C-alpha cells in the first residue's frame, strides 16, 4: 500500500465509522508522558503497510466463559473441558437472528468465579458460567446437559427484550431452568486482551503489560473493578484466548454497555492505554481509524 492509498483508505474508513455511529477522536492515540513500554527484545511489526480495517468478522453475540486462567491449550475452548466445548458446539449451529451478523464468537477468559475454585462440577468442566455480550448478562450454574436448551431459549428472549428496550429482566426468565441464575452485569464496559501465550508468545508478553497499565489508570479514575467488586459503573479488564491476528498484537476488544458499541483495536502499546480509556471508554467510543479492525454498534441495553 502506497502513501496515497493509505490516505484514501483512511478517508473511506472515516466515512464508514461515521455511518456506523462512531466519532473520530481528535486526540493523539499516544500518551507523551507514558514511560512504560514492551521489552526491547519483543519484535512487533508496525504494520505500516497493512490496512487493519475488516481484518476480523462481525458477530452478533460474544460468549465469554470464565476459567480463572490467562493461558490455555492450543485449542483453548476444547481444552477447557466439556462445558466450554458444548457451548462452542451450540454456537456453531445456532440460527438466532441478532439483527446484524448472526455469527457467534466463543472465548474462554481469565474472568474469575468462586465456583471454579470450590465446586467440583465446575472444576471437572461439566458446569460453568457464561457472560453474554453485548447483552451484559450472566447465566450461572449452567450444566452441560442444559446448554443447548437453555441458550437456545434464553438468548432469543434477550434479543427480544433488548429490542423492546426493557429496563429490567422479567423475573420468570429462568422458569424452565430453576437451577440457573441469570443476572445483569453492573459494569459500564469490558475490555479484553489476548493473552494466549501457547498460541503466540507476543500475546503472553504484551497482554499482562497492557492490563497492568489499564488497571492503574482505571484506579485513578475510580473505574477499576476487581473480582467481587459489584459496584455499578466499573470497567473490567480481562484476558481471553486467541482471537485471530497475532501479527496485530496487542489486540484490544471493548464493549460499552450504554451505547451498545463494540470496538476492536490492534497494534496497541502501553503508551496507547490512557488515550484508549479516555477516548474509547470514558468518551463513549471515539476511535482512530488506523487502529480499527472492526467496529459494531448494537442496540444498547437499559437493564
PDB file of C-alpha atoms in Angstrom:
ATOM      1  CA  UNK A   1       0.000   0.000   0.000  1.00  0.00           C
ATOM      2  CA  UNK A   2       1.480   3.328  -1.062  1.00  0.00           C
ATOM      3  CA  UNK A   3       1.121   6.618   0.785  1.00  0.00           C
ATOM      4  CA  UNK A   4      -1.695   7.798  -1.480  1.00  0.00           C
ATOM      5  CA  UNK A   5      -3.555   4.523  -0.965  1.00  0.00           C
ATOM      6  CA  UNK A   6      -3.193   4.908   2.796  1.00  0.00           C
ATOM      7  CA  UNK A   7      -4.825   8.330   2.821  1.00  0.00           C
ATOM      8  CA  UNK A   8      -7.589   7.089   0.512  1.00  0.00           C
ATOM      9  CA  UNK A   9      -8.357   4.168   2.823  1.00  0.00           C
ATOM     10  CA  UNK A  10      -8.241   6.416   5.897  1.00  0.00           C
ATOM     11  CA  UNK A  11     -10.782   8.773   4.333  1.00  0.00           C
ATOM     12  CA  UNK A  12     -13.004   5.823   3.407  1.00  0.00           C
ATOM     13  CA  UNK A  13     -12.827   4.402   6.907  1.00  0.00           C
ATOM     14  CA  UNK A  14     -13.689   7.757   8.467  1.00  0.00           C
ATOM     15  CA  UNK A  15     -16.854   7.817   6.381  1.00  0.00           C
ATOM     16  CA  UNK A  16     -17.651   4.219   7.327  1.00  0.00           C
ATOM     17  CA  UNK A  17     -17.079   4.960  11.010  1.00  0.00           C
ATOM     18  CA  UNK A  18     -19.364   7.980  10.880  1.00  0.00           C
ATOM     19  CA  UNK A  19     -22.053   5.902   9.169  1.00  0.00           C
ATOM     20  CA  UNK A  20     -21.698   3.261  11.891  1.00  0.00           C
ATOM     21  CA  UNK A  21     -22.235   5.885  14.594  1.00  0.00           C
ATOM     22  CA  UNK A  22     -18.649   6.318  15.757  1.00  0.00           C
ATOM     23  CA  UNK A  23     -16.865   9.620  16.272  1.00  0.00           C
ATOM     24  CA  UNK A  24     -13.257  10.089  15.165  1.00  0.00           C
ATOM     25  CA  UNK A  25     -11.002  11.093  18.040  1.00  0.00           C
ATOM     26  CA  UNK A  26      -9.239  14.427  17.669  1.00  0.00           C
ATOM     27  CA  UNK A  27      -6.793  13.464  20.423  1.00  0.00           C
ATOM     28  CA  UNK A  28      -3.461  11.764  19.930  1.00  0.00           C
ATOM     29  CA  UNK A  29      -3.565   7.986  20.205  1.00  0.00           C
ATOM     30  CA  UNK A  30      -0.293   8.100  22.139  1.00  0.00           C
ATOM     31  CA  UNK A  31       0.415   9.428  25.637  1.00  0.00           C
ATOM     32  CA  UNK A  32       3.600  11.516  25.619  1.00  0.00           C
ATOM     33  CA  UNK A  33       4.037  11.245  29.381  1.00  0.00           C
ATOM     34  CA  UNK A  34       3.694   7.452  29.481  1.00  0.00           C
ATOM     35  CA  UNK A  35       7.029   5.741  30.082  1.00  0.00           C
ATOM     36  CA  UNK A  36       6.031   2.074  30.193  1.00  0.00           C
ATOM     37  CA  UNK A  37       6.861   0.008  27.115  1.00  0.00           C
ATOM     38  CA  UNK A  38       7.138  -3.527  25.835  1.00  0.00           C
ATOM     39  CA  UNK A  39      10.509  -5.288  26.250  1.00  0.00           C
ATOM     40  CA  UNK A  40      13.016  -4.282  23.594  1.00  0.00           C
ATOM     41  CA  UNK A  41      13.520  -7.970  22.785  1.00  0.00           C
ATOM     42  CA  UNK A  42       9.903  -8.221  21.612  1.00  0.00           C
ATOM     43  CA  UNK A  43       9.749  -7.681  17.878  1.00  0.00           C
ATOM     44  CA  UNK A  44       6.375  -6.404  16.732  1.00  0.00           C
ATOM     45  CA  UNK A  45       5.624  -5.375  13.188  1.00  0.00           C
ATOM     46  CA  UNK A  46       4.436  -1.789  12.952  1.00  0.00           C
ATOM     47  CA  UNK A  47       2.253  -2.949  10.051  1.00  0.00           C
ATOM     48  CA  UNK A  48       2.525   0.404   8.362  1.00  0.00           C
ATOM     49  CA  UNK A  49       1.677  -1.169   5.009  1.00  0.00           C
ATOM     50  CA  UNK A  50      -1.319  -3.133   6.307  1.00  0.00           C
ATOM     51  CA  UNK A  51      -4.859  -1.846   6.472  1.00  0.00           C
ATOM     52  CA  UNK A  52      -6.425  -3.196   9.671  1.00  0.00           C
ATOM     53  CA  UNK A  53      -9.985  -2.427   8.655  1.00  0.00           C
ATOM     54  CA  UNK A  54     -12.153  -5.532   8.358  1.00  0.00           C
ATOM     55  CA  UNK A  55      -9.445  -7.959   9.460  1.00  0.00           C
ATOM     56  CA  UNK A  56     -11.955  -9.605  11.782  1.00  0.00           C
ATOM     57  CA  UNK A  57     -15.527 -10.567  11.010  1.00  0.00           C
ATOM     58  CA  UNK A  58     -18.596  -9.007  12.661  1.00  0.00           C
ATOM     59  CA  UNK A  59     -20.656 -11.090  15.051  1.00  0.00           C
ATOM     60  CA  UNK A  60     -23.958 -10.776  16.895  1.00  0.00           C
ATOM     61  CA  UNK A  61     -23.075 -12.444  20.184  1.00  0.00           C
ATOM     62  CA  UNK A  62     -19.887 -12.985  22.153  1.00  0.00           C
ATOM     63  CA  UNK A  63     -19.991 -15.748  24.779  1.00  0.00           C
ATOM     64  CA  UNK A  64     -17.236 -15.395  27.372  1.00  0.00           C
ATOM     65  CA  UNK A  65     -16.519 -18.384  29.636  1.00  0.00           C
ATOM     66  CA  UNK A  66     -14.582 -17.795  32.894  1.00  0.00           C
ATOM     67  CA  UNK A  67     -11.663 -20.141  33.570  1.00  0.00           C
ATOM     68  CA  UNK A  68      -9.517 -18.301  36.173  1.00  0.00           C
ATOM     69  CA  UNK A  69      -6.613 -18.725  33.717  1.00  0.00           C
ATOM     70  CA  UNK A  70      -4.594 -16.450  31.446  1.00  0.00           C
ATOM     71  CA  UNK A  71      -3.209 -19.170  29.163  1.00  0.00           C
ATOM     72  CA  UNK A  72      -4.786 -22.270  27.691  1.00  0.00           C
ATOM     73  CA  UNK A  73      -4.047 -25.268  25.428  1.00  0.00           C
ATOM     74  CA  UNK A  74      -3.623 -24.537  21.731  1.00  0.00           C
ATOM     75  CA  UNK A  75      -7.321 -25.216  21.140  1.00  0.00           C
ATOM     76  CA  UNK A  76      -8.407 -23.243  24.189  1.00  0.00           C
ATOM     77  CA  UNK A  77     -12.141 -23.912  24.067  1.00  0.00           C
ATOM     78  CA  UNK A  78     -11.908 -27.669  23.539  1.00  0.00           C
ATOM     79  CA  UNK A  79      -9.095 -27.842  26.062  1.00  0.00           C
ATOM     80  CA  UNK A  80     -11.123 -26.110  28.778  1.00  0.00           C
ATOM     81  CA  UNK A  81     -13.483 -29.008  29.463  1.00  0.00           C
ATOM     82  CA  UNK A  82     -16.749 -30.431  28.217  1.00  0.00           C
ATOM     83  CA  UNK A  83     -18.766 -27.363  29.225  1.00  0.00           C
ATOM     84  CA  UNK A  84     -16.785 -24.923  27.070  1.00  0.00           C
ATOM     85  CA  UNK A  85     -16.760 -27.407  24.210  1.00  0.00           C
ATOM     86  CA  UNK A  86     -20.537 -27.822  24.422  1.00  0.00           C
ATOM     87  CA  UNK A  87     -21.118 -24.053  24.410  1.00  0.00           C
ATOM     88  CA  UNK A  88     -18.906 -23.727  21.347  1.00  0.00           C
ATOM     89  CA  UNK A  89     -20.795 -26.530  19.598  1.00  0.00           C
ATOM     90  CA  UNK A  90     -24.114 -24.810  20.323  1.00  0.00           C
ATOM     91  CA  UNK A  91     -22.777 -21.530  18.947  1.00  0.00           C
ATOM     92  CA  UNK A  92     -21.586 -23.148  15.727  1.00  0.00           C
ATOM     93  CA  UNK A  93     -25.066 -24.472  14.895  1.00  0.00           C
ATOM     94  CA  UNK A  94     -27.226 -21.658  16.310  1.00  0.00           C
ATOM     95  CA  UNK A  95     -29.529 -19.873  13.861  1.00  0.00           C
ATOM     96  CA  UNK A  96     -30.558 -16.959  16.069  1.00  0.00           C
ATOM     97  CA  UNK A  97     -31.210 -13.648  14.318  1.00  0.00           C
ATOM     98  CA  UNK A  98     -29.391 -10.887  16.189  1.00  0.00           C
ATOM     99  CA  UNK A  99     -30.470  -8.140  13.817  1.00  0.00           C
ATOM    100  CA  UNK A 100     -26.983  -7.810  12.331  1.00  0.00           C
ATOM    101  CA  UNK A 101     -24.446 -10.591  11.914  1.00  0.00           C
ATOM    102  CA  UNK A 102     -25.675 -13.990  13.094  1.00  0.00           C
ATOM    103  CA  UNK A 103     -22.134 -15.148  13.877  1.00  0.00           C
ATOM    104  CA  UNK A 104     -21.367 -16.078  17.490  1.00  0.00           C
ATOM    105  CA  UNK A 105     -17.906 -15.730  19.000  1.00  0.00           C
ATOM    106  CA  UNK A 106     -16.941 -18.010  21.906  1.00  0.00           C
ATOM    107  CA  UNK A 107     -13.862 -17.376  24.035  1.00  0.00           C
ATOM    108  CA  UNK A 108     -12.513 -18.569  27.352  1.00  0.00           C
ATOM    109  CA  UNK A 109     -11.260 -15.892  29.702  1.00  0.00           C
ATOM    110  CA  UNK A 110      -9.393 -15.075  32.886  1.00  0.00           C
ATOM    111  CA  UNK A 111     -12.637 -13.909  34.484  1.00  0.00           C
ATOM    112  CA  UNK A 112     -12.923 -15.409  37.958  1.00  0.00           C
ATOM    113  CA  UNK A 113     -15.613 -17.396  39.705  1.00  0.00           C
ATOM    114  CA  UNK A 114     -15.709 -18.700  43.263  1.00  0.00           C
ATOM    115  CA  UNK A 115     -17.405 -21.809  41.948  1.00  0.00           C
ATOM    116  CA  UNK A 116     -14.374 -22.562  39.781  1.00  0.00           C
ATOM    117  CA  UNK A 117     -12.326 -22.819  42.969  1.00  0.00           C
ATOM    118  CA  UNK A 118     -14.724 -24.697  45.237  1.00  0.00           C
ATOM    119  CA  UNK A 119     -17.405 -26.523  43.245  1.00  0.00           C
ATOM    120  CA  UNK A 120     -16.289 -29.960  41.909  1.00  0.00           C
ATOM    121  CA  UNK A 121     -18.737 -29.722  38.987  1.00  0.00           C
ATOM    122  CA  UNK A 122     -17.060 -26.526  37.798  1.00  0.00           C
ATOM    123  CA  UNK A 123     -13.571 -27.931  38.335  1.00  0.00           C
ATOM    124  CA  UNK A 124     -14.488 -31.002  36.288  1.00  0.00           C
ATOM    125  CA  UNK A 125     -15.635 -28.792  33.433  1.00  0.00           C
ATOM    126  CA  UNK A 126     -19.203 -30.113  33.461  1.00  0.00           C
ATOM    127  CA  UNK A 127     -20.815 -26.921  34.751  1.00  0.00           C
ATOM    128  CA  UNK A 128     -19.969 -23.300  34.110  1.00  0.00           C
ATOM    129  CA  UNK A 129     -20.979 -19.671  33.816  1.00  0.00           C
ATOM    130  CA  UNK A 130     -21.211 -17.575  30.664  1.00  0.00           C
ATOM    131  CA  UNK A 131     -21.144 -13.829  30.102  1.00  0.00           C
ATOM    132  CA  UNK A 132     -23.235 -12.812  27.096  1.00  0.00           C
ATOM    133  CA  UNK A 133     -22.050  -9.671  25.331  1.00  0.00           C
ATOM    134  CA  UNK A 134     -23.194  -7.137  24.182  1.00  0.00           C
ATOM    135  CA  UNK A 135     -26.176  -8.026  26.412  1.00  0.00           C
ATOM    136  CA  UNK A 136     -24.160  -7.685  29.649  1.00  0.00           C
ATOM    137  CA  UNK A 137     -25.954 -10.752  31.026  1.00  0.00           C
ATOM    138  CA  UNK A 138     -24.576 -13.609  33.126  1.00  0.00           C
ATOM    139  CA  UNK A 139     -26.005 -17.125  33.059  1.00  0.00           C
ATOM    140  CA  UNK A 140     -24.588 -19.047  36.008  1.00  0.00           C
ATOM    141  CA  UNK A 141     -24.674 -22.664  37.168  1.00  0.00           C
ATOM    142  CA  UNK A 142     -25.308 -23.925  33.646  1.00  0.00           C
ATOM    143  CA  UNK A 143     -24.788 -27.678  33.242  1.00  0.00           C
ATOM    144  CA  UNK A 144     -23.510 -29.356  30.086  1.00  0.00           C
ATOM    145  CA  UNK A 145     -26.785 -31.183  29.512  1.00  0.00           C
ATOM    146  CA  UNK A 146     -28.761 -27.930  29.615  1.00  0.00           C
ATOM    147  CA  UNK A 147     -26.562 -25.833  27.310  1.00  0.00           C
ATOM    148  CA  UNK A 148     -28.499 -26.334  24.072  1.00  0.00           C
ATOM    149  CA  UNK A 149     -31.954 -25.848  25.541  1.00  0.00           C
ATOM    150  CA  UNK A 150     -31.052 -23.030  27.934  1.00  0.00           C
ATOM    151  CA  UNK A 151     -29.052 -20.908  25.491  1.00  0.00           C
ATOM    152  CA  UNK A 152     -31.475 -21.696  22.672  1.00  0.00           C
ATOM    153  CA  UNK A 153     -34.341 -20.416  24.831  1.00  0.00           C
ATOM    154  CA  UNK A 154     -32.794 -17.549  26.798  1.00  0.00           C
ATOM    155  CA  UNK A 155     -30.676 -15.849  24.126  1.00  0.00           C
ATOM    156  CA  UNK A 156     -33.592 -15.212  21.699  1.00  0.00           C
ATOM    157  CA  UNK A 157     -35.551 -13.761  24.619  1.00  0.00           C
ATOM    158  CA  UNK A 158     -32.674 -11.403  25.398  1.00  0.00           C
ATOM    159  CA  UNK A 159     -32.711 -10.238  21.781  1.00  0.00           C
ATOM    160  CA  UNK A 160     -36.442  -9.555  22.092  1.00  0.00           C
ATOM    161  CA  UNK A 161     -36.081  -7.792  25.457  1.00  0.00           C
ATOM    162  CA  UNK A 162     -33.310  -5.601  24.036  1.00  0.00           C
ATOM    163  CA  UNK A 163     -35.448  -4.706  21.025  1.00  0.00           C
ATOM    164  CA  UNK A 164     -38.303  -3.800  23.371  1.00  0.00           C
ATOM    165  CA  UNK A 165     -35.906  -1.635  25.415  1.00  0.00           C
ATOM    166  CA  UNK A 166     -36.838  -3.307  28.689  1.00  0.00           C
ATOM    167  CA  UNK A 167     -35.201  -1.731  31.720  1.00  0.00           C
ATOM    168  CA  UNK A 168     -35.482  -4.861  33.843  1.00  0.00           C
ATOM    169  CA  UNK A 169     -35.348  -8.545  33.009  1.00  0.00           C
ATOM    170  CA  UNK A 170     -38.585 -10.480  33.624  1.00  0.00           C
ATOM    171  CA  UNK A 171     -38.428 -12.431  36.873  1.00  0.00           C
ATOM    172  CA  UNK A 172     -39.623 -15.616  35.142  1.00  0.00           C
ATOM    173  CA  UNK A 173     -36.762 -15.741  32.623  1.00  0.00           C
ATOM    174  CA  UNK A 174     -35.388 -18.940  34.176  1.00  0.00           C
ATOM    175  CA  UNK A 175     -38.746 -20.629  34.884  1.00  0.00           C
ATOM    176  CA  UNK A 176     -37.826 -23.637  32.746  1.00  0.00           C
ATOM    177  CA  UNK A 177     -34.330 -23.736  34.241  1.00  0.00           C
ATOM    178  CA  UNK A 178     -34.762 -23.259  38.016  1.00  0.00           C
ATOM    179  CA  UNK A 179     -31.148 -24.144  38.811  1.00  0.00           C
ATOM    180  CA  UNK A 180     -29.821 -21.272  36.725  1.00  0.00           C
ATOM    181  CA  UNK A 181     -29.006 -17.809  37.991  1.00  0.00           C
ATOM    182  CA  UNK A 182     -29.495 -15.057  35.408  1.00  0.00           C
ATOM    183  CA  UNK A 183     -28.018 -11.684  36.322  1.00  0.00           C
ATOM    184  CA  UNK A 184     -27.376  -8.326  34.719  1.00  0.00           C
ATOM    185  CA  UNK A 185     -23.739  -7.242  34.770  1.00  0.00           C
ATOM    186  CA  UNK A 186     -23.138  -3.933  36.614  1.00  0.00           C
ATOM    187  CA  UNK A 187     -20.105  -2.819  34.596  1.00  0.00           C
ATOM    188  CA  UNK A 188     -20.277   0.033  32.119  1.00  0.00           C
ATOM    189  CA  UNK A 189     -17.573  -1.561  29.969  1.00  0.00           C
ATOM    190  CA  UNK A 190     -15.492  -4.666  29.376  1.00  0.00           C
ATOM    191  CA  UNK A 191     -12.001  -4.687  27.882  1.00  0.00           C
ATOM    192  CA  UNK A 192     -10.467  -7.962  26.685  1.00  0.00           C
ATOM    193  CA  UNK A 193      -6.820  -8.604  25.821  1.00  0.00           C
ATOM    194  CA  UNK A 194      -5.489 -11.710  24.085  1.00  0.00           C
ATOM    195  CA  UNK A 195      -3.010 -13.365  26.469  1.00  0.00           C
ATOM    196  CA  UNK A 196      -2.765 -16.775  24.782  1.00  0.00           C
ATOM    197  CA  UNK A 197       0.966 -17.450  25.129  1.00  0.00           C
ATOM    198  CA  UNK A 198       0.625 -21.050  23.937  1.00  0.00           C
ATOM    199  CA  UNK A 199      -0.602 -19.749  20.574  1.00  0.00           C
ATOM    200  CA  UNK A 200       1.855 -16.867  20.353  1.00  0.00           C
ATOM    201  CA  UNK A 201       4.321 -15.604  22.940  1.00  0.00           C
ATOM    202  CA  UNK A 202       3.759 -11.999  21.819  1.00  0.00           C
ATOM    203  CA  UNK A 203       0.281 -12.106  23.332  1.00  0.00           C
ATOM    204  CA  UNK A 204       1.567 -13.723  26.522  1.00  0.00           C
ATOM    205  CA  UNK A 205       4.046 -10.869  26.922  1.00  0.00           C
ATOM    206  CA  UNK A 206       2.016  -7.879  25.766  1.00  0.00           C
ATOM    207  CA  UNK A 207      -1.341  -8.585  27.458  1.00  0.00           C
ATOM    208  CA  UNK A 208      -0.140  -8.512  31.100  1.00  0.00           C
ATOM    209  CA  UNK A 209       1.708  -5.246  30.474  1.00  0.00           C
ATOM    210  CA  UNK A 210      -1.355  -3.698  28.848  1.00  0.00           C
ATOM    211  CA  UNK A 211      -3.613  -4.894  31.672  1.00  0.00           C
ATOM    212  CA  UNK A 212      -1.313  -3.512  34.360  1.00  0.00           C
ATOM    213  CA  UNK A 213      -1.305  -0.083  32.698  1.00  0.00           C
ATOM    214  CA  UNK A 214      -5.070  -0.149  32.211  1.00  0.00           C
ATOM    215  CA  UNK A 215      -5.763  -1.203  35.792  1.00  0.00           C
ATOM    216  CA  UNK A 216      -3.532   1.555  37.182  1.00  0.00           C
ATOM    217  CA  UNK A 217      -5.235   4.258  35.149  1.00  0.00           C
ATOM    218  CA  UNK A 218      -8.727   2.917  35.877  1.00  0.00           C
ATOM    219  CA  UNK A 219      -7.890   3.108  39.599  1.00  0.00           C
ATOM    220  CA  UNK A 220      -7.043   6.784  39.163  1.00  0.00           C
ATOM    221  CA  UNK A 221     -10.436   7.323  37.537  1.00  0.00           C
ATOM    222  CA  UNK A 222     -12.315   5.312  40.163  1.00  0.00           C
ATOM    223  CA  UNK A 223     -13.461   2.850  37.487  1.00  0.00           C
ATOM    224  CA  UNK A 224     -11.334  -0.168  38.377  1.00  0.00           C
ATOM    225  CA  UNK A 225     -13.268  -3.261  39.428  1.00  0.00           C
ATOM    226  CA  UNK A 226     -11.646  -6.403  40.770  1.00  0.00           C
ATOM    227  CA  UNK A 227     -13.279  -9.792  41.284  1.00  0.00           C
ATOM    228  CA  UNK A 228     -16.069  -9.495  43.848  1.00  0.00           C
ATOM    229  CA  UNK A 229     -16.487  -5.725  43.445  1.00  0.00           C
ATOM    230  CA  UNK A 230     -20.050  -5.452  42.152  1.00  0.00           C
ATOM    231  CA  UNK A 231     -20.464  -1.686  42.270  1.00  0.00           C
ATOM    232  CA  UNK A 232     -22.223  -0.226  39.257  1.00  0.00           C
ATOM    233  CA  UNK A 233     -20.376   1.665  36.568  1.00  0.00           C
ATOM    234  CA  UNK A 234     -16.984  -0.023  36.576  1.00  0.00           C
ATOM    235  CA  UNK A 235     -14.660  -1.247  33.845  1.00  0.00           C
ATOM    236  CA  UNK A 236     -13.394  -4.825  33.864  1.00  0.00           C
ATOM    237  CA  UNK A 237     -10.139  -5.722  32.077  1.00  0.00           C
ATOM    238  CA  UNK A 238      -9.618  -9.441  31.431  1.00  0.00           C
ATOM    239  CA  UNK A 239      -7.606 -11.842  29.307  1.00  0.00           C
ATOM    240  CA  UNK A 240      -9.071 -14.044  26.574  1.00  0.00           C
ATOM    241  CA  UNK A 241      -7.743 -16.811  24.381  1.00  0.00           C
ATOM    242  CA  UNK A 242      -6.595 -16.451  20.759  1.00  0.00           C
ATOM    243  CA  UNK A 243      -8.940 -14.187  18.814  1.00  0.00           C
ATOM    244  CA  UNK A 244      -7.134 -14.131  15.490  1.00  0.00           C
ATOM    245  CA  UNK A 245      -4.414 -11.879  14.137  1.00  0.00           C
ATOM    246  CA  UNK A 246      -1.347 -12.354  16.342  1.00  0.00           C
ATOM    247  CA  UNK A 247       0.614 -10.108  13.995  1.00  0.00           C
ATOM    248  CA  UNK A 248      -1.670  -7.298  15.161  1.00  0.00           C
ATOM    249  CA  UNK A 249      -0.706  -7.626  18.855  1.00  0.00           C
ATOM    250  CA  UNK A 250      -1.737  -6.156  21.130  1.00  0.00           C
ATOM    251  CA  UNK A 251      -5.418  -6.730  20.290  1.00  0.00           C
ATOM    252  CA  UNK A 252      -7.946  -4.863  22.441  1.00  0.00           C
ATOM    253  CA  UNK A 253     -11.699  -5.613  22.366  1.00  0.00           C
ATOM    254  CA  UNK A 254     -14.022  -3.133  24.076  1.00  0.00           C
ATOM    255  CA  UNK A 255     -17.731  -3.370  24.899  1.00  0.00           C
ATOM    256  CA  UNK A 256     -19.678  -0.293  26.023  1.00  0.00           C
ATOM    257  CA  UNK A 257     -22.974  -1.062  27.736  1.00  0.00           C
ATOM    258  CA  UNK A 258     -24.881   2.219  27.485  1.00  0.00           C
ATOM    259  CA  UNK A 259     -24.161   2.885  23.818  1.00  0.00           C
ATOM    260  CA  UNK A 260     -24.025  -0.721  22.586  1.00  0.00           C
ATOM    261  CA  UNK A 261     -20.684  -0.038  20.914  1.00  0.00           C
ATOM    262  CA  UNK A 262     -18.096  -2.734  20.259  1.00  0.00           C
ATOM    263  CA  UNK A 263     -14.586  -1.609  19.314  1.00  0.00           C
ATOM    264  CA  UNK A 264     -11.779  -3.903  18.205  1.00  0.00           C
ATOM    265  CA  UNK A 265      -8.369  -2.210  18.186  1.00  0.00           C
ATOM    266  CA  UNK A 266      -5.000  -3.604  17.150  1.00  0.00           C
ATOM    267  CA  UNK A 267      -1.293  -2.722  17.296  1.00  0.00           C
ATOM    268  CA  UNK A 268      -1.841  -1.247  20.729  1.00  0.00           C
ATOM    269  CA  UNK A 269       1.042  -0.409  23.042  1.00  0.00           C
ATOM    270  CA  UNK A 270       1.346   0.830  26.643  1.00  0.00           C
ATOM    271  CA  UNK A 271       1.506   4.460  25.515  1.00  0.00           C
ATOM    272  CA  UNK A 272      -1.913   3.975  23.897  1.00  0.00           C
ATOM    273  CA  UNK A 273      -3.576   2.898  27.161  1.00  0.00           C
ATOM    274  CA  UNK A 274      -4.597   6.285  28.576  1.00  0.00           C
ATOM    275  CA  UNK A 275      -5.933   7.567  25.224  1.00  0.00           C
ATOM    276  CA  UNK A 276      -7.852   4.289  24.717  1.00  0.00           C
ATOM    277  CA  UNK A 277      -9.573   4.567  28.092  1.00  0.00           C
ATOM    278  CA  UNK A 278     -10.174   8.316  27.792  1.00  0.00           C
ATOM    279  CA  UNK A 279     -11.458   8.284  24.230  1.00  0.00           C
ATOM    280  CA  UNK A 280     -12.911   4.814  23.630  1.00  0.00           C
ATOM    281  CA  UNK A 281     -14.402   4.214  27.086  1.00  0.00           C
ATOM    282  CA  UNK A 282     -14.926   7.471  29.013  1.00  0.00           C
ATOM    283  CA  UNK A 283     -15.838   9.492  25.915  1.00  0.00           C
ATOM    284  CA  UNK A 284     -18.095   6.723  24.653  1.00  0.00           C
ATOM    285  CA  UNK A 285     -16.460   5.275  21.591  1.00  0.00           C
ATOM    286  CA  UNK A 286     -14.207   7.851  19.971  1.00  0.00           C
ATOM    287  CA  UNK A 287     -11.709   5.997  17.804  1.00  0.00           C
ATOM    288  CA  UNK A 288      -8.706   6.251  15.476  1.00  0.00           C
ATOM    289  CA  UNK A 289      -9.390   4.716  12.019  1.00  0.00           C
ATOM    290  CA  UNK A 290      -5.865   3.393  11.592  1.00  0.00           C
ATOM    291  CA  UNK A 291      -6.163   1.206  14.722  1.00  0.00           C
ATOM    292  CA  UNK A 292      -9.581  -0.280  13.946  1.00  0.00           C
ATOM    293  CA  UNK A 293     -10.023  -3.927  12.983  1.00  0.00           C
ATOM    294  CA  UNK A 294     -13.791  -3.853  13.452  1.00  0.00           C
ATOM    295  CA  UNK A 295     -16.495  -1.675  14.980  1.00  0.00           C
ATOM    296  CA  UNK A 296     -20.105  -2.607  15.627  1.00  0.00           C
ATOM    297  CA  UNK A 297     -22.980  -0.681  17.123  1.00  0.00           C
ATOM    298  CA  UNK A 298     -25.596  -2.891  18.698  1.00  0.00           C
ATOM    299  CA  UNK A 299     -28.840  -1.639  20.141  1.00  0.00           C
ATOM    300  CA  UNK A 300     -27.867  -0.742  23.734  1.00  0.00           C
ATOM    301  CA  UNK A 301     -29.370  -2.429  26.763  1.00  0.00           C
ATOM    302  CA  UNK A 302     -31.063  -0.468  29.537  1.00  0.00           C
ATOM    303  CA  UNK A 303     -31.049  -3.055  32.320  1.00  0.00           C
TER     304      UNK A 303
END
